[in-house]
Coordinates of C-alpha atoms and ligand atoms in Angstrom, one line a residue:
X1 CA -65.2 2.9 51.4
X2 CA -65.9 -0.4 49.9
X3 CA -62.2 -1.1 49.7
X4 CA -61.9 -0.6 53.4
X5 CA -64.6 -3.1 54.1
X6 CA -62.9 -5.6 51.8
X7 CA -59.4 -4.9 53.1
X8 CA -59.3 -8.1 55.1
X9 CA -59.6 -10.3 52.0
X10 CA -57.8 -7.9 49.8
X11 CA -54.9 -9.0 47.6
X12 CA -52.2 -6.3 47.1
X13 CA -52.9 -6.5 43.4
X14 CA -56.4 -5.1 43.9
X15 CA -55.0 -1.8 45.2
X16 CA -53.5 -1.0 41.8
X17 CA -54.7 2.2 40.2
X18 CA -56.9 1.3 37.3
X19 CA -55.9 3.6 34.4
X20 CA -57.4 4.0 30.9
X21 CA -55.4 5.7 28.2
X22 CA -56.9 6.9 24.9
X23 CA -54.0 6.0 22.6
X24 CA -51.0 3.7 22.9
X25 CA -48.4 6.4 23.2
X26 CA -50.0 7.8 26.4
X27 CA -50.7 4.2 27.5
X28 CA -47.0 3.3 27.1
X29 CA -45.8 6.3 29.1
X30 CA -48.4 5.7 31.8
X31 CA -47.2 2.1 32.1
X32 CA -43.6 3.2 32.3
X33 CA -44.4 5.7 35.1
X34 CA -47.0 3.5 36.9
X35 CA -45.0 0.3 36.9
X36 CA -46.5 -2.3 39.2
X37 CA -48.6 0.2 41.0
X38 CA -51.0 0.7 38.1
X39 CA -52.9 -1.3 35.5
X40 CA -53.2 0.4 32.2
X41 CA -55.7 -0.3 29.4
X42 CA -55.5 1.5 26.1
X43 CA -58.6 2.2 24.1
X44 CA -57.3 2.9 20.5
X45 CA -55.4 0.3 18.6
X46 CA -51.9 1.4 17.4
X47 CA -53.0 1.0 13.8
X48 CA -56.1 3.2 14.3
X49 CA -56.4 6.9 13.4
X50 CA -56.5 8.7 16.7
X51 CA -58.9 11.3 15.4
X52 CA -61.5 8.6 14.4
X53 CA -61.3 5.7 16.8
X54 CA -64.0 3.1 16.6
X55 CA -65.8 3.6 19.9
X56 CA -66.9 0.1 21.1
X57 CA -69.4 -0.5 23.9
X58 CA -66.7 -2.3 25.9
X59 CA -64.9 1.1 26.2
X60 CA -67.8 2.4 28.3
X61 CA -67.4 -0.5 30.7
X62 CA -63.6 0.1 31.0
X63 CA -64.2 3.8 31.6
X64 CA -66.9 3.1 34.2
X65 CA -64.4 1.0 36.3
X66 CA -61.4 3.3 35.8
X67 CA -59.7 5.5 38.5
X68 CA -58.2 7.7 35.8
X69 CA -58.4 8.6 32.1
X70 CA -55.3 9.8 30.3
X71 CA -56.1 11.7 27.2
X72 CA -54.1 13.9 24.8
X73 CA -56.4 16.8 24.8
X74 CA -56.0 19.6 22.2
X75 CA -59.1 18.1 20.5
X76 CA -57.3 14.9 19.5
X77 CA -60.1 12.7 20.8
X78 CA -62.9 15.2 20.4
X79 CA -64.7 13.0 17.8
X80 CA -65.1 10.0 20.1
X81 CA -64.1 10.4 23.7
X82 CA -66.6 13.0 25.2
X83 CA -69.6 10.8 24.4
X84 CA -67.9 7.7 25.9
X85 CA -67.0 9.6 29.1
X86 CA -70.7 10.8 29.4
X87 CA -72.0 7.3 29.0
X88 CA -69.5 5.9 31.5
X89 CA -71.2 7.8 34.3
X90 CA -67.9 7.9 36.3
X91 CA -67.5 11.1 38.3
X92 CA -63.8 10.3 38.9
X93 CA -63.1 11.0 35.2
X94 CA -65.1 14.2 34.9
X95 CA -63.3 17.2 33.4
X96 CA -61.4 18.9 36.2
X97 CA -61.5 15.9 38.5
X98 CA -58.1 14.5 39.6
X99 CA -58.8 11.3 37.6
X100 CA -59.0 13.2 34.4
X101 CA -55.4 13.6 33.2
X102 CA -55.2 15.8 30.0
X103 CA -51.6 15.6 28.8
X104 CA -51.6 18.7 26.6
X105 CA -51.4 20.7 29.8
X106 CA -47.9 22.2 30.0
X107 CA -47.1 21.3 26.4
X108 CA -46.4 24.2 24.0
X109 CA -48.8 23.5 21.2
X110 CA -47.8 24.4 17.6
X111 CA -50.1 25.6 14.8
X112 CA -52.6 27.2 17.2
X113 CA -54.9 29.3 15.0
X114 CA -55.8 32.8 15.9
X115 CA -59.4 31.9 15.5
X116 CA -61.0 28.6 16.3
X117 CA -62.6 27.3 13.1
X118 CA -63.7 23.8 12.5
X119 CA -65.3 24.5 9.2
X120 CA -63.9 23.0 6.0
X121 CA -63.2 19.8 7.9
X122 CA -60.0 20.9 9.6
X123 CA -59.5 18.5 12.5
X124 CA -56.6 20.5 14.0
X125 CA -58.8 23.5 14.8
X126 CA -57.3 23.9 18.3
X127 CA -53.7 23.6 17.3
X128 CA -51.7 20.5 16.3
X129 CA -52.5 17.6 18.8
X130 CA -49.6 15.3 17.7
X131 CA -47.1 16.7 20.2
X132 CA -45.7 13.4 21.3
X133 CA -43.8 13.1 18.1
X134 CA -41.3 15.4 19.8
X135 CA -39.6 13.2 22.5
X136 CA -38.9 16.3 24.6
X137 CA -42.7 16.6 25.0
X138 CA -42.8 13.0 26.3
X139 CA -40.8 14.3 29.3
X140 CA -43.4 16.9 30.0
X141 CA -46.2 14.4 29.6
X142 CA -44.4 11.8 31.9
X143 CA -44.0 14.4 34.6
X144 CA -47.7 15.4 34.3
X145 CA -48.8 11.7 34.5
X146 CA -46.5 11.1 37.5
X147 CA -48.1 14.1 39.3
X148 CA -51.5 12.8 38.5
X149 CA -50.8 9.3 39.7
X150 CA -49.2 10.7 42.9
X151 CA -52.3 12.8 43.6
X152 CA -54.6 9.8 43.2
X153 CA -52.4 7.3 45.0
X154 CA -50.0 9.0 47.4
X155 CA -48.8 5.8 48.9
X156 CA -47.0 4.9 45.7
X157 CA -45.7 8.4 45.1
X158 CA -42.1 7.3 45.5
X159 CA -42.5 4.6 42.9
X160 CA -43.9 7.1 40.4
X161 CA -41.1 9.6 41.1
X162 CA -38.4 6.9 40.7
X163 CA -40.0 5.6 37.4
X164 CA -40.3 9.2 36.1
X165 CA -36.5 9.6 36.7
X166 CA -35.7 6.4 35.0
X167 CA -37.9 7.2 32.0
X168 CA -36.6 10.7 31.7
X169 CA -32.9 9.7 32.0
X170 CA -33.3 7.0 29.3
X171 CA -35.1 9.4 27.1
X172 CA -32.5 12.1 27.5
X173 CA -29.8 9.7 26.4
X174 CA -31.8 8.6 23.4
X175 CA -32.7 12.2 22.3
X176 CA -29.0 13.0 22.1
X177 CA -28.5 9.9 19.9
X178 CA -31.5 10.7 17.7
X179 CA -30.4 14.3 17.2
X180 CA -27.0 12.9 16.0
X181 CA -28.7 10.5 13.6
X182 CA -30.7 13.2 11.9
X183 CA -28.1 16.0 12.1
X184 CA -26.9 15.4 8.6
X185 CA -30.3 16.2 7.2
X186 CA -30.9 19.5 9.0
X187 CA -33.2 21.8 7.0
X188 CA -34.3 19.2 4.6
X189 CA -38.0 19.1 3.5
X190 CA -39.9 15.9 4.0
X191 CA -43.5 15.1 2.9
X192 CA -46.1 13.5 5.1
X193 CA -49.5 12.1 4.4
X194 CA -51.1 13.9 7.4
X195 CA -49.8 16.8 9.5
X196 CA -48.7 14.6 12.3
X197 CA -45.0 15.6 12.5
X198 CA -44.5 19.3 13.2
X199 CA -43.2 18.6 16.7
X200 CA -40.8 16.0 15.3
X201 CA -39.6 18.5 12.7
X202 CA -39.1 21.2 15.3
X203 CA -37.0 18.9 17.5
X204 CA -34.8 17.6 14.6
X205 CA -34.7 20.7 12.5
X206 CA -36.5 19.3 9.5
X207 CA -39.2 20.9 7.3
X208 CA -42.4 18.9 7.4
X209 CA -44.9 21.3 6.0
X210 CA -46.0 19.6 2.7
X211 CA -48.8 17.0 3.0
X212 CA -50.7 14.6 0.8
X213 CA -53.9 15.7 2.5
X214 CA -54.9 19.2 1.4
X215 CA -56.1 19.9 5.0
X216 CA -55.8 17.7 8.1
X217 CA -58.6 15.1 7.8
X218 CA -59.4 15.8 4.1
X219 CA -58.4 13.0 1.7
X220 CA -55.9 13.8 -1.0
X221 CA -57.3 15.1 -4.3
X222 CA -55.7 14.7 -7.8
X223 CA -55.3 18.5 -8.1
X224 CA -53.6 18.8 -4.7
X225 CA -51.3 15.7 -5.3
X226 CA -50.2 17.2 -8.7
X227 CA -49.0 20.3 -6.9
X228 CA -47.2 18.3 -4.2
X229 CA -45.5 16.2 -6.9
X230 CA -44.3 19.3 -8.7
X231 CA -42.8 20.7 -5.6
X232 CA -41.2 17.4 -4.7
X233 CA -39.6 17.2 -8.1
X234 CA -38.3 20.7 -8.1
X235 CA -36.8 20.4 -4.6
X236 CA -35.7 16.7 -4.9
X237 CA -37.6 15.7 -1.8
X238 CA -36.5 12.2 -0.7
X239 CA -39.1 10.9 1.7
X240 CA -42.9 10.6 2.1
X241 CA -43.9 9.6 5.6
X242 CA -47.0 7.3 5.9
X243 CA -48.6 5.9 9.0
X244 CA -50.4 2.5 9.3
X245 CA -53.9 3.8 8.9
X246 CA -53.2 6.1 5.9
X247 CA -53.6 5.2 2.3
X248 CA -50.1 3.8 1.4
X249 CA -51.1 3.3 -2.2
X250 CA -51.5 7.1 -2.6
X251 CA -48.1 7.6 -1.0
X252 CA -46.6 5.0 -3.3
X253 CA -48.0 6.7 -6.4
X254 CA -46.6 10.0 -5.4
X255 CA -43.2 8.4 -4.6
X256 CA -43.1 6.6 -7.9
X257 CA -43.6 9.9 -9.7
X258 CA -40.7 11.5 -7.9
X259 CA -37.3 10.5 -6.5
X260 CA -38.8 10.0 -3.0
X261 CA -39.1 6.8 -0.9
X262 CA -42.2 5.9 1.1
X263 CA -41.2 5.7 4.8
X264 CA -43.5 3.8 7.1
X265 CA -43.6 5.4 10.5
X266 CA -46.0 5.5 13.4
X267 CA -47.0 7.7 16.3
X268 CA -48.0 4.7 18.3
X269 CA -45.9 1.9 19.9
X270 CA -47.0 -1.3 18.1
X271 CA -48.2 0.5 15.0
X272 CA -45.3 -1.0 13.2
X273 CA -43.9 -4.4 13.9
X274 CA -40.9 -4.3 16.3
X275 CA -42.1 -1.1 18.1
X276 CA -44.4 -2.9 20.6
X277 CA -42.0 -2.5 23.6
X278 CA -42.9 1.2 24.1
X279 CA -42.6 4.8 23.2
X280 CA -38.8 5.1 23.2
X281 CA -38.5 2.0 21.0
X282 CA -41.1 3.6 18.6
X283 CA -39.3 6.9 18.2
X284 CA -36.0 5.0 17.8
X285 CA -37.7 3.2 14.9
X286 CA -39.1 6.3 13.3
X287 CA -35.8 8.2 13.5
X288 CA -33.8 5.4 12.1
X289 CA -36.3 4.7 9.3
X290 CA -36.2 8.4 8.2
X291 CA -32.4 8.6 8.5
X292 CA -32.0 5.5 6.3
X293 CA -34.4 7.0 3.7
X294 CA -32.7 10.3 3.7
X295 CA -29.4 8.8 2.8
X296 CA -27.4 7.2 5.5
X297 CA -27.9 4.4 7.9
X298 CA -27.4 5.7 11.4
X299 CA -26.5 2.3 12.8
Ligands
ZN301 ZN1 -54.1 15.0 13.1

């Protein structure tokens, strides 16, 4: 109602949908879909572990003023977001409200356990939450975000639909290119520090089921690393994926003991220099870095 009273003095810019995204991958897709009709703020830094984001008081202010929150769901942000949402006292973002856009809806989650069990420190108790490492899931998320924005801001519905088509068309062309780049390595096993890549593996037909962490969220132990190194040697595994917030030294030690290379990758645009432009540029980087490490340069 306040906006009606202010309409006389209102700049068109003020009518933008004020959107907060939890992590930069969702923020990047939200910006691509929203275009000039939305203003997107992302809470987590691209170099931060999405499970353990440093919740600053300024986040509460941002959430208090937001029209929508975009979160991954599937327990990704369970350690830090619920308390912030409570403290923001913003009914628009309440669970079930149109302003609460949970992107895991419509995504086929992998590694969903038969029984929910958060004991032993497993931070993937509700299934694996890193589904945006499969670019095909980015299409599902983009559609979900476009629907959410259209519901909140019907006057810009056509803009959101047009941007969705543009994003999806661009992604489709890139997916074909990425599949080609990784095709020579079908079936190969790759090691990762954390279980962030099962969706990526599923899309590109790789095996990514051996991790430096004994369990998601549990730091590597010498006994576990010794087992991983043995398996890497016997299978001639060529790559260890490490993300910006993980212990690169541990990955280097493992790689030095085997014939593998450390490959720096990220789930988040901006997590690695040169990937700031957005989600598609990020996956492009990840695919090419892995393809190079596994044996050929795809470009
Ligand atoms: Zn995780």
